[in-house]
mmCIF file with all atom_site columns, C-alpha atoms in Angstrom:
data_model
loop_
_atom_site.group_PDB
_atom_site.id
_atom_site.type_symbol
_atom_site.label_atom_id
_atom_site.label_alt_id
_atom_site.label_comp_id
_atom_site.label_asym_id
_atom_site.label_entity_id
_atom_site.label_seq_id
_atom_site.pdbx_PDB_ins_code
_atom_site.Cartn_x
_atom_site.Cartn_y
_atom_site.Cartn_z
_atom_site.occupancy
_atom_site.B_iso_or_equiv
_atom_site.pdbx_formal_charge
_atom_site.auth_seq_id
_atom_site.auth_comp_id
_atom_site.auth_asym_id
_atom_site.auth_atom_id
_atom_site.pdbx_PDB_model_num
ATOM 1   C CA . UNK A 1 1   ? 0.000   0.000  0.000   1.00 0.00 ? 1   UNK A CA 1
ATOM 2   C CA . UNK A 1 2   ? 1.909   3.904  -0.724  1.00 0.00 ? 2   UNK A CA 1
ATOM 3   C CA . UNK A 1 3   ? 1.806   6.841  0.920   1.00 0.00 ? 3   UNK A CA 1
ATOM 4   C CA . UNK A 1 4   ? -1.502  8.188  -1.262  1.00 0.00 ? 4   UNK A CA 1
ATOM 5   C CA . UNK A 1 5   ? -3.934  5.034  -0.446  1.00 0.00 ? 5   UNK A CA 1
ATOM 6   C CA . UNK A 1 6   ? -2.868  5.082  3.077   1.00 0.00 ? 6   UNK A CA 1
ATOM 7   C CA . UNK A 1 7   ? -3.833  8.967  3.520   1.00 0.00 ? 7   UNK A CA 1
ATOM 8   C CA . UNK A 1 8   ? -7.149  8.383  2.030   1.00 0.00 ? 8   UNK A CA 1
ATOM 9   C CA . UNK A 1 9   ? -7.573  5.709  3.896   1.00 0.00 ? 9   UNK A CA 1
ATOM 10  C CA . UNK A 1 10  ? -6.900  7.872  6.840   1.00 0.00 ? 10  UNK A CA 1
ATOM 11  C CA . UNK A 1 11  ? -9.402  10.616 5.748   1.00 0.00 ? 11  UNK A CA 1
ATOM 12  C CA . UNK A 1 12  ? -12.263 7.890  5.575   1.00 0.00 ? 12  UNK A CA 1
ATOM 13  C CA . UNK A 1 13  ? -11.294 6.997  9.098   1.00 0.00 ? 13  UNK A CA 1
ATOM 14  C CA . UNK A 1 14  ? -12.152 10.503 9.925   1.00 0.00 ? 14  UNK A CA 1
ATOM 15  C CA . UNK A 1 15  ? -15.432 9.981  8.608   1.00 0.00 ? 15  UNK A CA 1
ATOM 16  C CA . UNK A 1 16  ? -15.938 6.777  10.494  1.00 0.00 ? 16  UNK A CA 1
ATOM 17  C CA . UNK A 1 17  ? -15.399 8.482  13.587  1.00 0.00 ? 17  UNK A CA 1
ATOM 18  C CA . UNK A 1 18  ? -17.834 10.968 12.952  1.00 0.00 ? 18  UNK A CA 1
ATOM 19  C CA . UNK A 1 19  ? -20.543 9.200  11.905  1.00 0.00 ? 19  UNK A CA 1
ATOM 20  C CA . UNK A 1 20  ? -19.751 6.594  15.293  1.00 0.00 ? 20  UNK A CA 1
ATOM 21  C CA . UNK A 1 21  ? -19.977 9.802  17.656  1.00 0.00 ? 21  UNK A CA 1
ATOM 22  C CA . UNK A 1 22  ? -23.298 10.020 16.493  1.00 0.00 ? 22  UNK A CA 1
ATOM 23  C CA . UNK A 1 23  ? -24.139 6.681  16.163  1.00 0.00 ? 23  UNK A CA 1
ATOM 24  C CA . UNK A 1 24  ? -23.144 6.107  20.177  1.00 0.00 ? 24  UNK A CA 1
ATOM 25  C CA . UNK A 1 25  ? -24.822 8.822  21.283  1.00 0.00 ? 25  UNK A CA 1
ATOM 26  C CA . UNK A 1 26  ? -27.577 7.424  19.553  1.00 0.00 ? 26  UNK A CA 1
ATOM 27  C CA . UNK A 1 27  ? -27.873 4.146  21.261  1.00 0.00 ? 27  UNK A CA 1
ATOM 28  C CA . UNK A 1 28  ? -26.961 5.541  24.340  1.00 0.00 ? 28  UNK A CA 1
ATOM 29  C CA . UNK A 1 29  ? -24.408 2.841  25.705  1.00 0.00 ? 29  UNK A CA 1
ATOM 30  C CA . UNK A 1 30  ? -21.075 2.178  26.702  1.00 0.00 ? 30  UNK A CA 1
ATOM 31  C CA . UNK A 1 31  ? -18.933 0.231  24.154  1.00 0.00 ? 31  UNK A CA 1
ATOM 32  C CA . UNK A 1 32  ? -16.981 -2.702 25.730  1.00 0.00 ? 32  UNK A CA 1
ATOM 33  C CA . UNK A 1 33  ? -13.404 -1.497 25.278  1.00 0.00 ? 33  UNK A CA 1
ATOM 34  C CA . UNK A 1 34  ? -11.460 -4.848 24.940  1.00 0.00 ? 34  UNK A CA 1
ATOM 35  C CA . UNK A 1 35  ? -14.347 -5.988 22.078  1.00 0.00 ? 35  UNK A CA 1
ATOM 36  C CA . UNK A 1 36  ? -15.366 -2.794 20.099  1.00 0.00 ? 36  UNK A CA 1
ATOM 37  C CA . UNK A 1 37  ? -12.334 0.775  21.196  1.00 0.00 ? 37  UNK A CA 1
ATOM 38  C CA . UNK A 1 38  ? -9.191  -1.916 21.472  1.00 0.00 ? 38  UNK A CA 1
ATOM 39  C CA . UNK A 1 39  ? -9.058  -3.849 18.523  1.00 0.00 ? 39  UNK A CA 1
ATOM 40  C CA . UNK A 1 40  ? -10.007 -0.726 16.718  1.00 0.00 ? 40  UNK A CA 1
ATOM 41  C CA . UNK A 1 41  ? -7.515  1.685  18.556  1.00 0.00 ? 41  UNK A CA 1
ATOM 42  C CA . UNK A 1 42  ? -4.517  -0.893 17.906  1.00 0.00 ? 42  UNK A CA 1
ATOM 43  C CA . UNK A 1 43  ? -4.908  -1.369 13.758  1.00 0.00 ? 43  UNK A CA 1
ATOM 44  C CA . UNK A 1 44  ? -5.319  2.715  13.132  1.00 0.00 ? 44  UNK A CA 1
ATOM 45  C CA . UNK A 1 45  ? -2.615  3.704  15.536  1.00 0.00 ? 45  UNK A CA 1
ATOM 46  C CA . UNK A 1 46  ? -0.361  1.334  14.132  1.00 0.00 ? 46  UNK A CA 1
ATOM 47  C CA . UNK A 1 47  ? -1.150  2.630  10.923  1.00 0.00 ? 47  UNK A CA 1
ATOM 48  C CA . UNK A 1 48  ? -0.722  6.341  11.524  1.00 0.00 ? 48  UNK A CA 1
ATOM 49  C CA . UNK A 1 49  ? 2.442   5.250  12.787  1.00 0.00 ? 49  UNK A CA 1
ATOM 50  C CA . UNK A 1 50  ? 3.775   4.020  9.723   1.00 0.00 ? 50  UNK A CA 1
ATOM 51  C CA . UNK A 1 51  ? 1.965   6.535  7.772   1.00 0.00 ? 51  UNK A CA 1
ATOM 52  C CA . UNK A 1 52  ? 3.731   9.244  9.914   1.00 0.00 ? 52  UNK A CA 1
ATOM 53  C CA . UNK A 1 53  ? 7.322   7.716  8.984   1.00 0.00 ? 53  UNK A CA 1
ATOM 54  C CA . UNK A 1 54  ? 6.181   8.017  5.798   1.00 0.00 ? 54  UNK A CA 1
ATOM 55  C CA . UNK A 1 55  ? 5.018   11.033 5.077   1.00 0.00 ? 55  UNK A CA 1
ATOM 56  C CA . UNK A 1 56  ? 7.608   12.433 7.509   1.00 0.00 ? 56  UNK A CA 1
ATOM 57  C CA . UNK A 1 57  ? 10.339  10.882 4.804   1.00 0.00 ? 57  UNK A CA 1
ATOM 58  C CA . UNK A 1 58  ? 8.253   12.575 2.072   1.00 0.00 ? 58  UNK A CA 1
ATOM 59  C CA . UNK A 1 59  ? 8.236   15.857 3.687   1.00 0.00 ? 59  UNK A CA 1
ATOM 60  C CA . UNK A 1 60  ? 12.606  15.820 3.770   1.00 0.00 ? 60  UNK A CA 1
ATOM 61  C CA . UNK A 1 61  ? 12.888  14.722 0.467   1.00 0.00 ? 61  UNK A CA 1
ATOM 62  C CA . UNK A 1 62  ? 10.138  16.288 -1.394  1.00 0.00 ? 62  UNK A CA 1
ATOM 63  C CA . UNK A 1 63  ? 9.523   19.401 0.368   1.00 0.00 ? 63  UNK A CA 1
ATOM 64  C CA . UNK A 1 64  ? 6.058   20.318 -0.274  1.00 0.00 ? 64  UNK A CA 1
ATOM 65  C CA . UNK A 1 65  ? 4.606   24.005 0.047   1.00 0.00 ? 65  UNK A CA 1
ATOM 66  C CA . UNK A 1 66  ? 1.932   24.015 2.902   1.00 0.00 ? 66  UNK A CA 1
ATOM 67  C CA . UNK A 1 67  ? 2.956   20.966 4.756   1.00 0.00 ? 67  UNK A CA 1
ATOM 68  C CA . UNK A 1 68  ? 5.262   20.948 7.825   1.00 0.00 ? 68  UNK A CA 1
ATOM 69  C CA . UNK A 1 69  ? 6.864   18.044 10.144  1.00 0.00 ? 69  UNK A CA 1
ATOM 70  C CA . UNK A 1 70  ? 4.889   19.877 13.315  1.00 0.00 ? 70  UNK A CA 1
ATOM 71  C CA . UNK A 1 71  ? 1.230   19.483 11.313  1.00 0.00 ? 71  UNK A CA 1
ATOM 72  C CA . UNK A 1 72  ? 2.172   15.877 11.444  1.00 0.00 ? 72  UNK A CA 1
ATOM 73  C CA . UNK A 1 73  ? 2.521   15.448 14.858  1.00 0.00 ? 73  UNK A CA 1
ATOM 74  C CA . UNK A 1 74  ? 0.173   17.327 15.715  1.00 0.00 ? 74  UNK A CA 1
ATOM 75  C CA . UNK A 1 75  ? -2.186  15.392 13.294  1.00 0.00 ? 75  UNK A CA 1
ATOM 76  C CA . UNK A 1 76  ? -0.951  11.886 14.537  1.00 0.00 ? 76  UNK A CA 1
ATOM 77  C CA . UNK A 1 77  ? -1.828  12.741 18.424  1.00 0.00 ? 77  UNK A CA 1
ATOM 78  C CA . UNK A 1 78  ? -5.158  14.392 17.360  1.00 0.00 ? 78  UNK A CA 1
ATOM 79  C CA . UNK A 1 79  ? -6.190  11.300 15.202  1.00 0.00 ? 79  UNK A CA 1
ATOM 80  C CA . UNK A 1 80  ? -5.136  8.784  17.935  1.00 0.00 ? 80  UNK A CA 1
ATOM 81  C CA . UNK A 1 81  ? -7.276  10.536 20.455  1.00 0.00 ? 81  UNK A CA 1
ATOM 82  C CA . UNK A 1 82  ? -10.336 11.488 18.203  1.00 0.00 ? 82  UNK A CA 1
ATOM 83  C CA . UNK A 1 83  ? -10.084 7.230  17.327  1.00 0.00 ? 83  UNK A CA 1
ATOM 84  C CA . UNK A 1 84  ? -10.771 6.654  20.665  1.00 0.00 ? 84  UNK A CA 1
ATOM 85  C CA . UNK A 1 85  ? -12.765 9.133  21.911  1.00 0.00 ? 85  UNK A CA 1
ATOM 86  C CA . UNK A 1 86  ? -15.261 8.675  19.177  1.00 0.00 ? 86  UNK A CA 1
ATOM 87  C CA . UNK A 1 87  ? -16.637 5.507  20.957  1.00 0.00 ? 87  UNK A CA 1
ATOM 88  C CA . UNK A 1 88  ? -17.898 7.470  24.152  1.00 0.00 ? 88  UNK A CA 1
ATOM 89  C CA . UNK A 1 89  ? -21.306 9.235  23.854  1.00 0.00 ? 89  UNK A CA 1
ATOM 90  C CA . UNK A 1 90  ? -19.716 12.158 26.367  1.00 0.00 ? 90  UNK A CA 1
ATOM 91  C CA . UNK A 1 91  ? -16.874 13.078 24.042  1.00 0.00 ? 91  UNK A CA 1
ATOM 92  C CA . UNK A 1 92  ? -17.419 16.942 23.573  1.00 0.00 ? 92  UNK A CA 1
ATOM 93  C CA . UNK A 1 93  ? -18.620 17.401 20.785  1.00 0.00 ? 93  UNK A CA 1
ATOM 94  C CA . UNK A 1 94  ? -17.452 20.721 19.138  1.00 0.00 ? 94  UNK A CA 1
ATOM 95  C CA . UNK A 1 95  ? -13.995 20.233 20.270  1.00 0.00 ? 95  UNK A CA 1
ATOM 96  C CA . UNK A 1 96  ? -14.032 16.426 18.706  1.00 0.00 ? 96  UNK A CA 1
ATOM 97  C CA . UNK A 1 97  ? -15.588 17.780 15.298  1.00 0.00 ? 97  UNK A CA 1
ATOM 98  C CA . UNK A 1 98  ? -13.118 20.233 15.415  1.00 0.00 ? 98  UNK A CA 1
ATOM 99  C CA . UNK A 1 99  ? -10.221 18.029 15.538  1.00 0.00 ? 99  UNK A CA 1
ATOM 100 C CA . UNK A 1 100 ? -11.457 16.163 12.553  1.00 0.00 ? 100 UNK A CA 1
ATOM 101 C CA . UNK A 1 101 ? -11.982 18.981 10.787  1.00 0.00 ? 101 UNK A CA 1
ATOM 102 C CA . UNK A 1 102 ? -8.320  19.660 11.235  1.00 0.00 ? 102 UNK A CA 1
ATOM 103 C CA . UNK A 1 103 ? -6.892  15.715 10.662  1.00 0.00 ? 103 UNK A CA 1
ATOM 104 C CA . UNK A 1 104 ? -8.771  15.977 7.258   1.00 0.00 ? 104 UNK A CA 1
ATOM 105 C CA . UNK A 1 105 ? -7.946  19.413 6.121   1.00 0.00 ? 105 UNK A CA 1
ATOM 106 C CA . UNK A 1 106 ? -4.192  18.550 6.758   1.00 0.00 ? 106 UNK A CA 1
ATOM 107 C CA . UNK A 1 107 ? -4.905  15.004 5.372   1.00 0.00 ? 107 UNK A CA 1
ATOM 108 C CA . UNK A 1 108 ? -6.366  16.792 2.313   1.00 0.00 ? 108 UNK A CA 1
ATOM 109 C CA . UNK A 1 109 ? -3.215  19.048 1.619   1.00 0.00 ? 109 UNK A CA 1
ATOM 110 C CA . UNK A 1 110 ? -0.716  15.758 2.173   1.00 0.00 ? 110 UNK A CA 1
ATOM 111 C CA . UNK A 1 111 ? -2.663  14.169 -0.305  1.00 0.00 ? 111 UNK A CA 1
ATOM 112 C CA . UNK A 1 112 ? -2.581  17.121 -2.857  1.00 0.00 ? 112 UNK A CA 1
ATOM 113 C CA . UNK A 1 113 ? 1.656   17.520 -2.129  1.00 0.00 ? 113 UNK A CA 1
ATOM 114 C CA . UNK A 1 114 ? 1.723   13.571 -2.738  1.00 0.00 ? 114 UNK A CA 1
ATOM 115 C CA . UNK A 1 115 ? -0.525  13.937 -6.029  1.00 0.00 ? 115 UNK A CA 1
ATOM 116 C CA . UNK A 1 116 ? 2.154   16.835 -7.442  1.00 0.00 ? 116 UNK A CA 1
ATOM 117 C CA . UNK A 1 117 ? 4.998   14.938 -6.587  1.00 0.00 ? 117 UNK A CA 1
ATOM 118 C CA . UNK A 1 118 ? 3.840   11.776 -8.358  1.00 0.00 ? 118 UNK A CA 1
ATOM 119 C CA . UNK A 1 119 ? 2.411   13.776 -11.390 1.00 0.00 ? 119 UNK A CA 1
ATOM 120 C CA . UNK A 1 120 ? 6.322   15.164 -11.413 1.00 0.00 ? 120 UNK A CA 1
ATOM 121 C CA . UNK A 1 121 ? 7.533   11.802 -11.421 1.00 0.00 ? 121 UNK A CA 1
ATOM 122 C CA . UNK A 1 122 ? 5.258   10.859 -14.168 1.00 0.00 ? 122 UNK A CA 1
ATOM 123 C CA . UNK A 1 123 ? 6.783   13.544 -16.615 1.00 0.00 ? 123 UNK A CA 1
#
């Protein structure tokens, strides 16, 4: 899997966490963390780690205008909380659609560097 399928990949599990905010507060129940937040949890953090060596690499060699090492970070501990926290009906709300709004406008501009830099490649 490269860099571009992982990042959209990323930006639908934005989505998914969105939509199971709702969802939860919805049913009005607790998840079971070891059956439903765990399993979950584990795959996309492991992912976004990978994804942040990655793209980190891609940022020293490419050097793309509009994305910096510190939006990374700062993406990559904002997405590993918002994972979580999207499984509790009592996450805030504004400050959790907020943060997605954030992961996927950053996720969006990655994916538009990545998308120049292959199209260069191409030529």
């Amino acid at each position: 899997m490269n860099l571009i399928e992982k990042t959209e990949i990323l930006l639908s599990v934005c989505k998914e966490c969105s939509e199971r905010l709702s969802y939860m507060r919805e049913l009005d129940r607790e998840p079971d963390f070891f059956i439903e937040v765990k399993p979950y949890a584990d795959k996309y953090h492991t992912m976004l780690d990978e994804w942040t060596e990655e793209v980190s690499e891609f940022i020293k060699t490419a050097k793309p205008k509009y994305v910096h090492p510190i939006q990374i970070e700062t993406l990559t501990d904002s997405m590993k909380q918002f994972i979580v926290q999207s499984f509790y009906q009592k996450t805030g709300k504004k400050r959790f659609i907020l943060s997605i709004n954030s992961a996927e406008y950053t996720l969006k501009t990655i994916l538009d560097a990545l998308r120049i830099e292959q199209e260069g490649d191409e030529r």
